[in-house]
Each structure stands twice: as structure tokens, then as C-alpha cells.
């Protein structure tokens, strides 16, 4: 199982429409990925923290938004993106002017409660 | 609901013991966070991707490891970290020499399957 993270770096004055992202863009991507994606998550960056220090309310987060697509395989994700990537990338300008950083990870622990 | 992401930036030659992180460090942190943390996830970075481009197998990921603690509130997380932060931070040298980047996000979509 792999996780594809799409992370939008914080930049002073950059545009990001969180409502459009949640309500339009992410459901579009999920629809195009189809069964290649088991589920997705969406987070809105609030603040940063230094290891061992308290949360600093004013410190901007590294990323204004982070999403994750949890997929069975890189190959399945990649095949869907080859078919629908142009449409998906074309929708990005509708909610942001930030170029996202994309990372593919191996899911080591999907969800542990204890 | 908030998500605390701890992200370890990739650096050529840096040390990261994924087994220790999964088997020792993360369960320790969860134990200390207690009920303040509902569950956690652990990912191991594989590769990077440019928006609209194919996955480049050789491209290093932005982060060698990313974990997330899903918590009811920033306050609950912060209180637990104030009590146990020194022990947790003290364990970091046992698995890595990378200084992590920490971000607190609002969970916008916890898990969507369609």
C-alpha cells in the first residue's frame, strides 16, 4: 500500500481556496483515480512547531494544505494519472497558484490506536 | 480534530532507522500522548513526482519519513507534550540525525472513499 502526498508549500500572499479544494478538486481526483485509490485525506495547515518547543500560534505552517491518496500500488496510481493527469493538473489553477510538492511513500503503519 | 505531522527532510547520507521508528519510537509517543491521540500513521518516503509528470523512480522523496498523530485538540496534544516532550525528543537520536519539521493541521477530510 502506498500513499501519495500532495503538499502545498506556504508562501506569503499565495492563493488557496480550501472550499474548492475540498468540495470540487479532491472529489474530481478521487473519481478519476477510481478503484486505484482506496481513500483520501485532506488537511489544512494551521501552524508550525519546533521539536521540543511549545506550539507557536503565529508561526505559519510549512504547507497550507496537504492531501493524501491511499492506493494499492504506485502502478495503479500512475496508470490512472496517465489517463487523467491533464484534466487534474488543469483544475489546479481554479484553487491555487502554488506549485505542489508530491511524494510517494510506503504505508508502514496505516492506523495504530495503541 | 487536528493532525500533527512530523516530517523528516531527506538529506544525502542522513541516518534514519525505520524499524526503530516504527517499533519503538512511535509506540512510545502514542503511550505518552495517551487519550490525547486517537491514532497515528507512519509512512516511509519512496520517491518524488512533479505535477503532471510521471513518477521518477530515482528522484529522492522530500521526506524520508512522515508520521501523523490524529488528536482531538491542539490543547490536549500540547499538554501531553509538555509533560513528556523531553523523553520523546531524547529518543530521536536513537533513530535519526535529521531535525524534523512539525506541522499542525486541521483535519478537513479524515477519510473519504468516494
CSV table of C-alpha atoms in Angstrom, one decimal:
chain,number,residue,atom,x,y,z
A,1,UNK,CA,0.0,0.0,0.0
A,2,UNK,CA,1.3,3.4,-0.9
A,3,UNK,CA,0.4,7.0,0.0
A,4,UNK,CA,0.7,9.8,-2.5
A,5,UNK,CA,1.0,13.1,-0.6
A,6,UNK,CA,0.4,16.4,-2.4
A,7,UNK,CA,1.7,19.2,-0.3
A,8,UNK,CA,1.3,23.0,-1.0
A,9,UNK,CA,4.2,25.0,0.5
A,10,UNK,CA,3.1,28.1,2.4
A,11,UNK,CA,4.0,31.4,0.8
A,12,UNK,CA,3.1,34.8,2.0
A,13,UNK,CA,0.2,36.2,-0.1
A,14,UNK,CA,-0.3,32.9,-2.1
A,15,UNK,CA,-3.9,32.0,-3.0
A,16,UNK,CA,-5.5,28.7,-1.8
A,17,UNK,CA,-9.3,28.1,-1.9
A,18,UNK,CA,-9.8,25.4,0.7
A,19,UNK,CA,-13.5,25.1,0.0
A,20,UNK,CA,-13.0,24.5,-3.7
A,21,UNK,CA,-10.2,22.0,-2.9
A,22,UNK,CA,-12.3,20.0,-0.5
A,23,UNK,CA,-15.6,20.2,-2.5
A,24,UNK,CA,-14.5,20.1,-6.1
A,25,UNK,CA,-10.9,19.2,-6.7
A,26,UNK,CA,-10.4,16.3,-4.4
A,27,UNK,CA,-13.7,14.5,-5.3
A,28,UNK,CA,-12.7,15.0,-9.0
A,29,UNK,CA,-9.3,13.4,-8.5
A,30,UNK,CA,-10.9,10.5,-6.5
A,31,UNK,CA,-13.4,9.9,-9.3
A,32,UNK,CA,-10.7,9.8,-11.9
A,33,UNK,CA,-8.4,7.5,-9.8
A,34,UNK,CA,-11.4,5.2,-9.3
A,35,UNK,CA,-10.5,1.9,-7.7
A,36,UNK,CA,-6.8,2.7,-7.9
A,37,UNK,CA,-7.4,4.9,-4.8
A,38,UNK,CA,-8.9,3.3,-1.7
A,39,UNK,CA,-9.5,6.6,0.1
A,40,UNK,CA,-8.1,10.1,0.6
A,41,UNK,CA,-7.5,12.6,3.3
A,42,UNK,CA,-7.4,16.4,3.3
A,43,UNK,CA,-5.7,18.7,5.9
A,44,UNK,CA,-5.5,22.5,6.2
A,45,UNK,CA,-2.2,23.8,7.7
A,46,UNK,CA,-2.6,25.8,10.9
A,47,UNK,CA,0.8,26.3,12.4
A,48,UNK,CA,4.4,25.1,12.9
A,49,UNK,CA,6.2,23.7,15.9
A,50,UNK,CA,9.9,23.3,16.7
A,51,UNK,CA,10.8,19.9,18.2
A,52,UNK,CA,10.7,20.0,22.0
A,53,UNK,CA,9.2,23.5,22.0
A,54,UNK,CA,5.6,24.7,22.5
A,55,UNK,CA,3.3,25.3,19.6
A,56,UNK,CA,3.9,28.9,18.4
A,57,UNK,CA,0.4,30.2,17.3
A,58,UNK,CA,1.8,32.8,14.9
A,59,UNK,CA,4.3,30.5,13.1
A,60,UNK,CA,3.0,29.7,9.6
A,61,UNK,CA,2.8,26.0,8.7
A,62,UNK,CA,5.3,24.6,6.1
A,63,UNK,CA,2.3,23.6,4.0
A,64,UNK,CA,-1.1,25.4,3.7
A,65,UNK,CA,-2.7,22.2,2.6
A,66,UNK,CA,-1.7,18.5,2.5
A,67,UNK,CA,-3.7,15.7,0.9
A,68,UNK,CA,-3.0,12.0,0.7
A,69,UNK,CA,-4.3,9.3,-1.7
A,70,UNK,CA,-4.0,5.9,-0.2
A,71,UNK,CA,-3.6,3.4,-3.1
A,72,UNK,CA,-2.9,-0.3,-3.6
A,73,UNK,CA,0.1,0.3,-5.8
A,74,UNK,CA,2.2,3.0,-7.5
A,75,UNK,CA,1.5,1.3,-10.8
A,76,UNK,CA,-2.3,1.7,-10.4
A,77,UNK,CA,-2.0,5.3,-9.3
A,78,UNK,CA,0.3,6.1,-12.2
A,79,UNK,CA,-1.9,4.4,-14.8
A,80,UNK,CA,-4.9,6.5,-13.7
A,81,UNK,CA,-2.8,9.7,-13.7
A,82,UNK,CA,-1.5,9.0,-17.2
A,83,UNK,CA,-5.1,8.8,-18.4
A,84,UNK,CA,-6.5,11.8,-16.4
A,85,UNK,CA,-3.4,13.8,-15.3
A,86,UNK,CA,-4.0,16.7,-17.8
A,87,UNK,CA,-7.6,17.2,-16.5
A,88,UNK,CA,-6.5,17.1,-12.9
A,89,UNK,CA,-3.5,19.4,-13.3
A,90,UNK,CA,-5.7,21.7,-15.4
A,91,UNK,CA,-8.0,22.2,-12.4
A,92,UNK,CA,-5.2,23.3,-10.0
A,93,UNK,CA,-5.4,27.0,-11.2
A,94,UNK,CA,-9.0,27.1,-10.0
A,95,UNK,CA,-7.9,27.0,-6.4
A,96,UNK,CA,-4.3,27.9,-6.1
A,97,UNK,CA,-1.2,29.5,-7.6
A,98,UNK,CA,1.1,27.3,-5.5
A,99,UNK,CA,3.1,24.6,-7.2
A,100,UNK,CA,2.7,21.5,-5.0
A,101,UNK,CA,5.3,19.1,-3.9
A,102,UNK,CA,4.4,15.4,-4.5
A,103,UNK,CA,5.8,12.5,-2.6
A,104,UNK,CA,5.1,8.8,-2.8
A,105,UNK,CA,5.6,6.8,0.4
A,106,UNK,CA,5.2,3.2,1.6
A,107,UNK,CA,2.5,2.9,4.2
A,108,UNK,CA,4.3,1.5,7.2
A,109,UNK,CA,1.5,1.9,9.7
A,110,UNK,CA,-1.9,2.7,8.2
A,111,UNK,CA,-3.6,3.3,11.5
A,112,UNK,CA,-2.5,2.4,15.0
A,113,UNK,CA,-4.6,3.1,18.1
A,114,UNK,CA,-2.2,1.9,20.7
B,1,UNK,CA,-9.8,17.3,15.1
B,2,UNK,CA,-6.2,18.1,14.4
B,3,UNK,CA,-3.3,16.3,12.8
B,4,UNK,CA,0.2,16.7,14.0
B,5,UNK,CA,2.6,15.8,11.2
B,6,UNK,CA,6.3,15.1,11.9
B,7,UNK,CA,8.3,15.2,8.7
B,8,UNK,CA,12.0,14.2,8.3
B,9,UNK,CA,13.5,16.0,5.3
B,10,UNK,CA,15.6,13.8,3.0
B,11,UNK,CA,19.3,14.5,3.1
B,12,UNK,CA,22.0,12.6,1.3
B,13,UNK,CA,23.8,10.3,3.8
B,14,UNK,CA,21.5,11.1,6.7
B,15,UNK,CA,20.7,8.3,9.1
B,16,UNK,CA,17.1,7.0,9.7
B,17,UNK,CA,16.3,3.7,11.3
B,18,UNK,CA,12.8,2.9,10.1
B,19,UNK,CA,12.4,-0.2,12.2
B,20,UNK,CA,13.3,1.6,15.4
B,21,UNK,CA,10.9,4.4,14.5
B,22,UNK,CA,8.0,2.0,13.8
B,23,UNK,CA,8.6,-0.5,16.6
B,24,UNK,CA,10.0,1.7,19.4
B,25,UNK,CA,9.7,5.4,19.0
B,26,UNK,CA,6.1,5.7,17.6
B,27,UNK,CA,4.6,3.4,20.2
B,28,UNK,CA,6.4,5.3,22.9
B,29,UNK,CA,5.0,8.6,21.7
B,30,UNK,CA,1.5,7.1,21.5
B,31,UNK,CA,1.8,5.8,25.0
B,32,UNK,CA,2.8,9.2,26.3
B,33,UNK,CA,0.1,11.0,24.4
B,34,UNK,CA,-2.5,8.6,25.8
B,35,UNK,CA,-6.1,9.6,25.1
B,36,UNK,CA,-5.0,12.9,23.6
B,37,UNK,CA,-4.1,10.9,20.4
B,38,UNK,CA,-6.8,8.9,18.8
B,39,UNK,CA,-4.5,7.1,16.4
B,40,UNK,CA,-1.3,7.6,14.4
B,41,UNK,CA,0.1,6.8,10.9
B,42,UNK,CA,3.7,6.1,9.7
B,43,UNK,CA,5.0,6.5,6.2
B,44,UNK,CA,8.4,5.8,4.6
B,45,UNK,CA,9.3,8.1,1.7
B,46,UNK,CA,10.0,6.4,-1.6
B,47,UNK,CA,10.2,8.9,-4.4
B,48,UNK,CA,9.1,12.3,-5.6
B,49,UNK,CA,6.9,13.3,-8.5
B,50,UNK,CA,6.5,16.6,-10.4
B,51,UNK,CA,2.8,17.7,-11.0
B,52,UNK,CA,1.6,16.3,-14.3
B,53,UNK,CA,4.8,14.2,-14.9
B,54,UNK,CA,5.3,10.5,-14.4
B,55,UNK,CA,6.8,9.1,-11.2
B,56,UNK,CA,10.6,9.4,-11.4
B,57,UNK,CA,11.9,6.2,-9.7
B,58,UNK,CA,15.3,7.7,-8.9
B,59,UNK,CA,14.1,11.1,-7.5
B,60,UNK,CA,14.5,11.1,-3.7
B,61,UNK,CA,11.4,12.0,-1.7
B,62,UNK,CA,11.2,15.4,0.1
B,63,UNK,CA,10.9,13.4,3.4
B,64,UNK,CA,12.4,10.1,4.3
B,65,UNK,CA,9.6,9.5,6.9
B,66,UNK,CA,6.3,11.2,7.8
B,67,UNK,CA,4.2,10.4,10.7
B,68,UNK,CA,0.8,11.9,11.8
B,69,UNK,CA,-0.9,12.0,15.2
B,70,UNK,CA,-4.6,12.5,14.9
B,71,UNK,CA,-5.8,14.3,18.1
B,72,UNK,CA,-9.0,15.8,19.4
B,73,UNK,CA,-7.4,19.2,20.0
B,74,UNK,CA,-4.2,21.1,19.9
B,75,UNK,CA,-4.5,21.8,23.6
B,76,UNK,CA,-4.7,18.1,24.5
B,77,UNK,CA,-1.6,17.3,22.4
B,78,UNK,CA,0.3,20.2,23.8
B,79,UNK,CA,-0.5,19.3,27.4
B,80,UNK,CA,0.8,15.8,26.8
B,81,UNK,CA,3.9,17.1,25.1
B,82,UNK,CA,4.6,19.5,27.9
B,83,UNK,CA,4.6,16.6,30.3
B,84,UNK,CA,6.6,14.1,28.2
B,85,UNK,CA,8.3,16.1,25.5
B,86,UNK,CA,11.8,15.8,27.0
B,87,UNK,CA,11.6,12.0,27.0
B,88,UNK,CA,10.2,11.9,23.4
B,89,UNK,CA,12.8,14.4,22.0
B,90,UNK,CA,15.5,12.5,23.9
B,91,UNK,CA,14.7,9.3,21.9
B,92,UNK,CA,15.1,10.9,18.5
B,93,UNK,CA,18.9,10.4,18.4
B,94,UNK,CA,18.3,6.7,18.7
B,95,UNK,CA,16.9,6.5,15.1
B,96,UNK,CA,18.0,9.7,13.2
B,97,UNK,CA,20.3,12.7,13.0
B,98,UNK,CA,17.6,14.6,11.0
B,99,UNK,CA,15.8,17.5,12.6
B,100,UNK,CA,12.2,17.1,11.8
B,101,UNK,CA,9.7,19.7,10.6
B,102,UNK,CA,6.5,19.7,12.6
B,103,UNK,CA,3.2,21.0,11.4
B,104,UNK,CA,-0.3,21.2,13.0
B,105,UNK,CA,-3.2,21.0,10.6
B,106,UNK,CA,-7.0,21.0,10.8
B,107,UNK,CA,-8.4,17.7,9.6
B,108,UNK,CA,-10.7,18.8,6.8
B,109,UNK,CA,-11.5,15.3,5.4
B,110,UNK,CA,-10.5,12.5,7.7
B,111,UNK,CA,-11.2,9.7,5.3
B,112,UNK,CA,-13.3,9.8,2.1
B,113,UNK,CA,-13.8,6.7,-0.1
B,114,UNK,CA,-15.8,8.3,-2.9
